[in-house]
């Protein structure tokens, strides 16, 4: 991209997907002069763990979640809490 003909960074993105689409087609290196440094702090209260699950068990969990109008995560969390709480 010619830096002289670069698109302006939108003032606001309506969604994360829209922001992703913009930055998928634009390089931040072309916009360094428009960037500003900020201070940020993160207080992460939750951890996410990825675990392998047998495909047949996953299908059963998914069906139960759909039947009960709950998320798969809710079903798994409930089972784990029941077993280990």
mmCIF file with all atom_site columns, C-alpha atoms in Angstrom:
data_model
loop_
_atom_site.group_PDB
_atom_site.id
_atom_site.type_symbol
_atom_site.label_atom_id
_atom_site.label_alt_id
_atom_site.label_comp_id
_atom_site.label_asym_id
_atom_site.label_entity_id
_atom_site.label_seq_id
_atom_site.pdbx_PDB_ins_code
_atom_site.Cartn_x
_atom_site.Cartn_y
_atom_site.Cartn_z
_atom_site.occupancy
_atom_site.B_iso_or_equiv
_atom_site.pdbx_formal_charge
_atom_site.auth_seq_id
_atom_site.auth_comp_id
_atom_site.auth_asym_id
_atom_site.auth_atom_id
_atom_site.pdbx_PDB_model_num
ATOM 1  C CA . UNK A 1 1  ? 0.000   0.000   0.000  1.00 0.00 ? 1  UNK A CA 1
ATOM 2  C CA . UNK A 1 2  ? 1.293   3.451   -0.864 1.00 0.00 ? 2  UNK A CA 1
ATOM 3  C CA . UNK A 1 3  ? 1.535   5.352   2.449  1.00 0.00 ? 3  UNK A CA 1
ATOM 4  C CA . UNK A 1 4  ? 0.347   8.549   0.721  1.00 0.00 ? 4  UNK A CA 1
ATOM 5  C CA . UNK A 1 5  ? -2.880  6.803   -0.340 1.00 0.00 ? 5  UNK A CA 1
ATOM 6  C CA . UNK A 1 6  ? -3.570  4.904   2.885  1.00 0.00 ? 6  UNK A CA 1
ATOM 7  C CA . UNK A 1 7  ? -7.087  4.625   4.256  1.00 0.00 ? 7  UNK A CA 1
ATOM 8  C CA . UNK A 1 8  ? -7.916  6.542   7.410  1.00 0.00 ? 8  UNK A CA 1
ATOM 9  C CA . UNK A 1 9  ? -8.333  4.455   10.547 1.00 0.00 ? 9  UNK A CA 1
ATOM 10 C CA . UNK A 1 10 ? -12.055 4.520   11.394 1.00 0.00 ? 10 UNK A CA 1
ATOM 11 C CA . UNK A 1 11 ? -12.917 6.458   14.565 1.00 0.00 ? 11 UNK A CA 1
ATOM 12 C CA . UNK A 1 12 ? -15.089 3.552   15.662 1.00 0.00 ? 12 UNK A CA 1
ATOM 13 C CA . UNK A 1 13 ? -15.612 -0.080  14.715 1.00 0.00 ? 13 UNK A CA 1
ATOM 14 C CA . UNK A 1 14 ? -19.110 -1.527  15.203 1.00 0.00 ? 14 UNK A CA 1
ATOM 15 C CA . UNK A 1 15 ? -17.758 -4.969  16.074 1.00 0.00 ? 15 UNK A CA 1
ATOM 16 C CA . UNK A 1 16 ? -14.578 -6.919  16.674 1.00 0.00 ? 16 UNK A CA 1
ATOM 17 C CA . UNK A 1 17 ? -15.151 -8.547  13.300 1.00 0.00 ? 17 UNK A CA 1
ATOM 18 C CA . UNK A 1 18 ? -15.198 -5.149  11.585 1.00 0.00 ? 18 UNK A CA 1
ATOM 19 C CA . UNK A 1 19 ? -11.945 -4.154  13.305 1.00 0.00 ? 19 UNK A CA 1
ATOM 20 C CA . UNK A 1 20 ? -10.427 -7.493  12.330 1.00 0.00 ? 20 UNK A CA 1
ATOM 21 C CA . UNK A 1 21 ? -11.436 -7.043  8.711  1.00 0.00 ? 21 UNK A CA 1
ATOM 22 C CA . UNK A 1 22 ? -9.796  -3.604  8.628  1.00 0.00 ? 22 UNK A CA 1
ATOM 23 C CA . UNK A 1 23 ? -6.529  -4.786  10.165 1.00 0.00 ? 23 UNK A CA 1
ATOM 24 C CA . UNK A 1 24 ? -6.504  -7.950  8.042  1.00 0.00 ? 24 UNK A CA 1
ATOM 25 C CA . UNK A 1 25 ? -6.121  -5.695  5.005  1.00 0.00 ? 25 UNK A CA 1
ATOM 26 C CA . UNK A 1 26 ? -4.000  -2.909  6.510  1.00 0.00 ? 26 UNK A CA 1
ATOM 27 C CA . UNK A 1 27 ? -0.585  -2.877  8.169  1.00 0.00 ? 27 UNK A CA 1
ATOM 28 C CA . UNK A 1 28 ? -0.119  -1.133  11.518 1.00 0.00 ? 28 UNK A CA 1
ATOM 29 C CA . UNK A 1 29 ? 3.368   -0.230  10.261 1.00 0.00 ? 29 UNK A CA 1
ATOM 30 C CA . UNK A 1 30 ? 1.709   2.233   7.877  1.00 0.00 ? 30 UNK A CA 1
ATOM 31 C CA . UNK A 1 31 ? -0.001  3.962   10.805 1.00 0.00 ? 31 UNK A CA 1
ATOM 32 C CA . UNK A 1 32 ? 2.778   4.317   13.438 1.00 0.00 ? 32 UNK A CA 1
ATOM 33 C CA . UNK A 1 33 ? 2.632   8.105   13.169 1.00 0.00 ? 33 UNK A CA 1
ATOM 34 C CA . UNK A 1 34 ? -1.067  7.994   14.163 1.00 0.00 ? 34 UNK A CA 1
ATOM 35 C CA . UNK A 1 35 ? -0.639  5.588   17.074 1.00 0.00 ? 35 UNK A CA 1
ATOM 36 C CA . UNK A 1 36 ? -0.420  6.766   20.649 1.00 0.00 ? 36 UNK A CA 1
ATOM 37 C CA . UNK A 1 37 ? 1.019   4.981   23.624 1.00 0.00 ? 37 UNK A CA 1
ATOM 38 C CA . UNK A 1 38 ? -1.363  4.076   26.436 1.00 0.00 ? 38 UNK A CA 1
ATOM 39 C CA . UNK A 1 39 ? -1.001  2.431   29.816 1.00 0.00 ? 39 UNK A CA 1
ATOM 40 C CA . UNK A 1 40 ? -3.102  -0.661  30.429 1.00 0.00 ? 40 UNK A CA 1
ATOM 41 C CA . UNK A 1 41 ? -3.538  -3.000  33.327 1.00 0.00 ? 41 UNK A CA 1
ATOM 42 C CA . UNK A 1 42 ? -5.183  -6.398  33.215 1.00 0.00 ? 42 UNK A CA 1
ATOM 43 C CA . UNK A 1 43 ? -6.725  -8.204  36.130 1.00 0.00 ? 43 UNK A CA 1
ATOM 44 C CA . UNK A 1 44 ? -7.498  -11.624 34.756 1.00 0.00 ? 44 UNK A CA 1
ATOM 45 C CA . UNK A 1 45 ? -9.932  -13.385 37.052 1.00 0.00 ? 45 UNK A CA 1
ATOM 46 C CA . UNK A 1 46 ? -10.632 -16.441 34.955 1.00 0.00 ? 46 UNK A CA 1
ATOM 47 C CA . UNK A 1 47 ? -8.460  -19.018 33.268 1.00 0.00 ? 47 UNK A CA 1
ATOM 48 C CA . UNK A 1 48 ? -9.497  -21.059 30.281 1.00 0.00 ? 48 UNK A CA 1
ATOM 49 C CA . UNK A 1 49 ? -8.143  -24.566 29.796 1.00 0.00 ? 49 UNK A CA 1
ATOM 50 C CA . UNK A 1 50 ? -8.360  -26.467 26.547 1.00 0.00 ? 50 UNK A CA 1
ATOM 51 C CA . UNK A 1 51 ? -8.813  -30.188 26.955 1.00 0.00 ? 51 UNK A CA 1
ATOM 52 C CA . UNK A 1 52 ? -9.310  -32.947 24.418 1.00 0.00 ? 52 UNK A CA 1
ATOM 53 C CA . UNK A 1 53 ? -12.755 -34.571 24.542 1.00 0.00 ? 53 UNK A CA 1
ATOM 54 C CA . UNK A 1 54 ? -13.746 -37.752 22.794 1.00 0.00 ? 54 UNK A CA 1
ATOM 55 C CA . UNK A 1 55 ? -15.881 -36.948 19.739 1.00 0.00 ? 55 UNK A CA 1
ATOM 56 C CA . UNK A 1 56 ? -18.794 -39.176 20.829 1.00 0.00 ? 56 UNK A CA 1
ATOM 57 C CA . UNK A 1 57 ? -18.898 -37.574 24.286 1.00 0.00 ? 57 UNK A CA 1
ATOM 58 C CA . UNK A 1 58 ? -18.746 -34.113 22.720 1.00 0.00 ? 58 UNK A CA 1
ATOM 59 C CA . UNK A 1 59 ? -21.733 -34.961 20.496 1.00 0.00 ? 59 UNK A CA 1
ATOM 60 C CA . UNK A 1 60 ? -23.728 -36.071 23.560 1.00 0.00 ? 60 UNK A CA 1
ATOM 61 C CA . UNK A 1 61 ? -22.825 -32.885 25.447 1.00 0.00 ? 61 UNK A CA 1
ATOM 62 C CA . UNK A 1 62 ? -23.756 -30.769 22.422 1.00 0.00 ? 62 UNK A CA 1
ATOM 63 C CA . UNK A 1 63 ? -27.126 -32.496 22.079 1.00 0.00 ? 63 UNK A CA 1
ATOM 64 C CA . UNK A 1 64 ? -27.847 -32.042 25.799 1.00 0.00 ? 64 UNK A CA 1
ATOM 65 C CA . UNK A 1 65 ? -26.895 -28.363 25.576 1.00 0.00 ? 65 UNK A CA 1
ATOM 66 C CA . UNK A 1 66 ? -29.191 -27.822 22.591 1.00 0.00 ? 66 UNK A CA 1
ATOM 67 C CA . UNK A 1 67 ? -32.050 -29.684 24.273 1.00 0.00 ? 67 UNK A CA 1
ATOM 68 C CA . UNK A 1 68 ? -31.693 -27.645 27.471 1.00 0.00 ? 68 UNK A CA 1
ATOM 69 C CA . UNK A 1 69 ? -31.024 -24.347 25.641 1.00 0.00 ? 69 UNK A CA 1
ATOM 70 C CA . UNK A 1 70 ? -27.706 -24.009 27.434 1.00 0.00 ? 70 UNK A CA 1
ATOM 71 C CA . UNK A 1 71 ? -24.149 -23.636 26.212 1.00 0.00 ? 71 UNK A CA 1
ATOM 72 C CA . UNK A 1 72 ? -21.767 -26.546 25.979 1.00 0.00 ? 72 UNK A CA 1
ATOM 73 C CA . UNK A 1 73 ? -19.548 -24.728 28.476 1.00 0.00 ? 73 UNK A CA 1
ATOM 74 C CA . UNK A 1 74 ? -22.414 -24.546 30.989 1.00 0.00 ? 74 UNK A CA 1
ATOM 75 C CA . UNK A 1 75 ? -23.083 -28.274 30.713 1.00 0.00 ? 75 UNK A CA 1
ATOM 76 C CA . UNK A 1 76 ? -19.426 -29.193 31.177 1.00 0.00 ? 76 UNK A CA 1
ATOM 77 C CA . UNK A 1 77 ? -18.998 -26.729 34.050 1.00 0.00 ? 77 UNK A CA 1
ATOM 78 C CA . UNK A 1 78 ? -22.069 -28.163 35.805 1.00 0.00 ? 78 UNK A CA 1
ATOM 79 C CA . UNK A 1 79 ? -20.794 -31.743 35.473 1.00 0.00 ? 79 UNK A CA 1
ATOM 80 C CA . UNK A 1 80 ? -17.337 -30.791 36.757 1.00 0.00 ? 80 UNK A CA 1
ATOM 81 C CA . UNK A 1 81 ? -18.753 -28.829 39.697 1.00 0.00 ? 81 UNK A CA 1
ATOM 82 C CA . UNK A 1 82 ? -21.033 -31.714 40.611 1.00 0.00 ? 82 UNK A CA 1
ATOM 83 C CA . UNK A 1 83 ? -18.132 -34.155 40.503 1.00 0.00 ? 83 UNK A CA 1
ATOM 84 C CA . UNK A 1 84 ? -15.422 -32.067 42.175 1.00 0.00 ? 84 UNK A CA 1
ATOM 85 C CA . UNK A 1 85 ? -17.102 -29.408 44.315 1.00 0.00 ? 85 UNK A CA 1
#
